[in-house]
Amino acid sequence: MNDVLYIVDVFSLVFQVYHAIPPMTGPSGQPTNAIFGFTRDLKYLIEQKRPTHLVCAMDSPGPGVRSEMFAEYKANRSEMPADLAPQLPVIRQMMQGFGLPVIECPGWEADDVIATLARRAVEAGYEVRIVTNDKDARQLIGPRVQLYNVRKDSFLDEAGLRAEWGVRPDQVVDFQALVGDSVDNVPGVPLVGPKKAQALLEKFGTLDEVLAHADEAPGKKLAENLKLYAEQARLSRELVRLNVDLPLECELRTACVSAPDCAALVELFRACGFRTFLKEMEERAPAAAMPAPLERRWNVVDTPDKFKPFLAELRKQPRFCVDLETTALDAVRADIVGWAIAWEAGHGWYLPVQCPPGQPCLDAAAVLDAFRPLLEDPRIEKVNQNIKYDMLVLRRAGVKLEGIGVDPMVGDYLLDAGARSHGLDAIAQKYLGHKPIPIGDLIGKGKQQKQMFEVDVDRAAEYAAEDADLALRLADRVGAELKREGLWDLYWDLERPLIPVLADMEFAGIKVDVEELRRQSGALTLRIDERIGEIHALAGYEFNIGSPVQLRVILFEELELPVLKRTKTGPSTDADVLERLALSHPLPAKIIEHRQLTKLKGTYLDALPLLVNPETGRIHASFNQVVAATGRLSSSDPNLQNIPIRTEEGRRMRKAFVPGEPGWKLVCADYSQIELRMLAHFSRDPELLAAFEQGADIHTAVAADIFDVPAEQVDSTMRRVAKAVNFGVIYGQSPFGLAAALGIPQDEAAAFIENYFDRYSTVASYLEEILRECAETGYVRTILGRRRQITGIRSISPLPFEGRGQGEGARLQRNMSERTAVNTVFQGSAADLIKKAMINVHARLAREEHPGRMLLQIHDELVFESPADAVPALIQLAREEMENALELSVPLVVDVSVGDNWLEIERV
């Protein structure tokens, strides 16, 4: 069998995946969707198509030979998307990591490189497959050359070309010369489309013959055009004809597919956050590259005689790691199976209190009582990975863990906020080069999965003692890194004291009225049934509304609505598409509503009752410190921060969240416009500072400025525009995005943003400074020094906000990295503020022995429950602590609401 050479048209593939894959970001906030898609496709080619040789062809930078022939060549091409440009160097590194030659030739395009390589390969006896969607490459098709479409996994040969265009490969250049190409701005001949070009070439054979017999062309106007635009056709032929004889310094033998540079690709995939690719490449890495295993030992303490000297030794320690093995992942439902303890690197201890029949175990109550004084002593430092979990399990057992030291998970999050994982496996490999024993090795998976107390004690001891040992070592390593990087105070004074606050919130949980949820679910079922009937009536027959295939048939074939976007499987029916189609037909709007209602019912109304803890009657959501790269807390199991509030049905669900005691109230304290206040504080813009100082409505004040009218003449539409612009400044919204949000023309949206920056020039300067500093240092920082690594900031000068003279709206265009950088400063600073407030409020509740409890944090809002008669004191306490948590150059304002449930609350 002949060798097979695959030639990849890099930019053709890159643009395909960039537009097909939704935006993705790496650990440093950098855009990665094109890198991901290109890597995936390249891996597919190598692993599934198994070419013997593979080479990548790229355009050379700058104007080329064709631009010299025709100045308007490719004049219609838009600029490269801002989020794509920074991905290209990484794509080049990735190709190099796979050991693939990347070929370009000054003055020539990738198509010409491909043409030259294809000719040489055929002459050398290779089979050639060109990976491209570029129509120019069709002229290269031949007995040994085919085009490959990776999206459709299909090949185009001579027969396929004849079926599609009705011409031979040697006629493709003439065909394109007649038809032209709007993409590359190749003019062609007016009035000549594909069908006429095919007919002319079928009759006359070549372009020269077509032009020579112009008078014989069907139709007077066509004949005139062939004569009038003959030279334009000949120019077009030269523009589309590919050069098969470039002076390339490339030997085909160097394109032989070989083993990749695993170390380079591991580093690249880790930097991009591609976990699956990283795992695959790590498994392929040579064993010699793996570090030596850690030296460690462990002891089992399973009898009273062993326990007594162990306890005596433990009591001497000023610091130790405590790690619990339990019966459940849900900490507020878990019982202790065993204790893993470590106080010196390399040595762990395991104390089983539940174990398989016939194996010795310690008495659970006796161990707990013996450990209680040590665990509750704040002078003895305790460390562990994700220590909040152990705090909750111990709290359920009646022990309040005090003296928290370094939690490596939280510390690593501060050091590398954008990392995909801060779990023990990830950070043990990062800092120690060690891969921990997988839990699956002990308990198995699926239906045969065991409980931890069913695992042989010796095996459980090895696993558990390793976890404690690693956590202890990591606490040392991470603690040292926090100090070295200037992040120790942020950890010790903010994130560490927040851990017990979150533990108390999770342990308290929030009461849920299950019957109310069931009533709402039943009512929603009737609404959903009504929508189904209406949808079927509009369609004319019953069909499966959840089937994209059936929906496509109705929308695009039967109703003949326009196809706005395509996926691998056909026309898209996602929410954005349906919203645009709803402007021209009622059916898409009903589909949208049906989806919203069914999601609300399934995700919340029917799911929440199943999450109620039967022992407490409450939902105990988890609040996660190490998920959101901005510093915000996130919520899970369930995500109570994401309960819908934009629809009436979503808001109504909040009625089911109620105080947990008779005669109690819910109290909600919410920072007012905190991110905009942070903007005013950081930028020191005099107009914004004055507006907040005077207590003005900031959206009205901004509307008055950008519309140049007195504040009393600002109407609701003006205020809505100003509000969108205000938040757009923080979130980096482009004129396109603002136009879409407000339903206005893009130039009008650009004018609003320009007016904003003209009026608030200090804001523009400050935002520019954020980006300049990030470009120089690689980081952005929040008000308390939290940092986030961000790459892909353009270091060109002037930066995007200084766009005067660069075309209308030029300074308004930020790429994803720049949007992320700016947003992180404000959102992260707001997160710092509310975390500090939570710590202060929690401490004061305890100090004043107030009966109220903090239950939830919803970004800028805290939710409490309190006896009705203690609500005024709670309001005063919460306001004082929240409004004075940090000193800003603008006043902090907290809005407070009280009610019998989370829906029916009134501002006080």
Coordinates of N, CA, C and O in Angstrom, one line a residue, residues 84-85 128 132 193 220 240 286 333 366 418 458 474 496 548 567 574 739 741 761 813 880:
L84 N -9.6 35.1 18.4 CA -8.9 34.1 17.7 C -7.4 34.3 17.6 O -6.6 33.4 17.7
A85 N -7.0 35.6 17.4 CA -5.6 36.0 17.2 C -4.7 35.4 18.2 O -3.7 34.8 17.9
V128 N -2.6 11.3 -1.7 CA -2.7 12.6 -1.0 C -4.1 12.9 -0.6 O -5.0 12.8 -1.4
T132 N -9.3 20.4 3.9 CA -9.7 21.8 3.7 C -11.1 21.9 3.2 O -11.7 20.9 2.7
G193 N -23.3 32.2 -13.2 CA -23.3 31.5 -12.0 C -22.8 30.1 -12.2 O -22.4 29.7 -13.4
K220 N -28.3 37.3 -25.1 CA -27.6 38.5 -25.6 C -26.7 39.1 -24.5 O -25.5 39.5 -24.7
V240 N -7.1 32.6 -9.1 CA -7.5 31.3 -8.5 C -6.6 30.2 -8.8 O -6.6 29.2 -8.1
P286 N 6.7 8.9 28.7 CA 7.6 7.8 29.1 C 7.7 7.7 30.7 O 7.6 8.7 31.4
R333 N -24.9 14.1 56.3 CA -25.5 12.8 56.4 C -24.5 11.7 56.7 O -24.9 10.5 56.7
A366 N -15.6 6.4 72.0 CA -14.4 6.6 72.9 C -13.4 7.4 72.1 O -12.7 8.3 72.7
G418 N -7.4 30.0 38.1 CA -8.0 29.5 36.9 C -7.9 28.0 36.7 O -8.4 27.5 35.7
D458 N -6.6 -3.0 56.4 CA -5.2 -2.7 56.0 C -5.2 -1.9 54.7 O -4.4 -1.0 54.5
L474 N 1.3 18.9 51.5 CA 0.8 20.0 50.7 C 0.6 21.3 51.4 O 0.8 22.4 50.9
R496 N -9.3 31.6 55.0 CA -9.3 30.7 56.1 C -10.4 30.9 57.1 O -11.2 30.0 57.4
P548 N -34.8 17.3 18.4 CA -34.3 18.4 17.5 C -34.6 18.0 16.0 O -34.8 18.9 15.2
T567 N -25.2 23.1 13.0 CA -24.4 22.2 13.9 C -23.9 21.1 13.1 O -24.3 20.9 11.9
D574 N -31.2 26.0 18.8 CA -30.9 26.5 20.2 C -31.7 27.7 20.5 O -32.4 28.3 19.7
A739 N -26.2 46.3 21.3 CA -27.2 46.4 20.3 C -28.2 45.3 20.5 O -29.4 45.4 20.4
A741 N -28.7 43.4 23.1 CA -29.4 43.4 24.4 C -30.5 44.4 24.4 O -31.6 44.2 25.0
S761 N -14.2 60.0 31.3 CA -12.9 59.7 30.7 C -12.0 59.0 31.7 O -11.1 58.2 31.3
Q813 N -13.8 47.5 21.3 CA -13.7 46.0 21.0 C -12.6 45.4 22.0 O -11.5 45.7 21.8
E880 N -24.5 47.4 59.7 CA -23.3 48.0 60.2 C -22.1 47.2 59.7 O -21.1 47.8 59.3

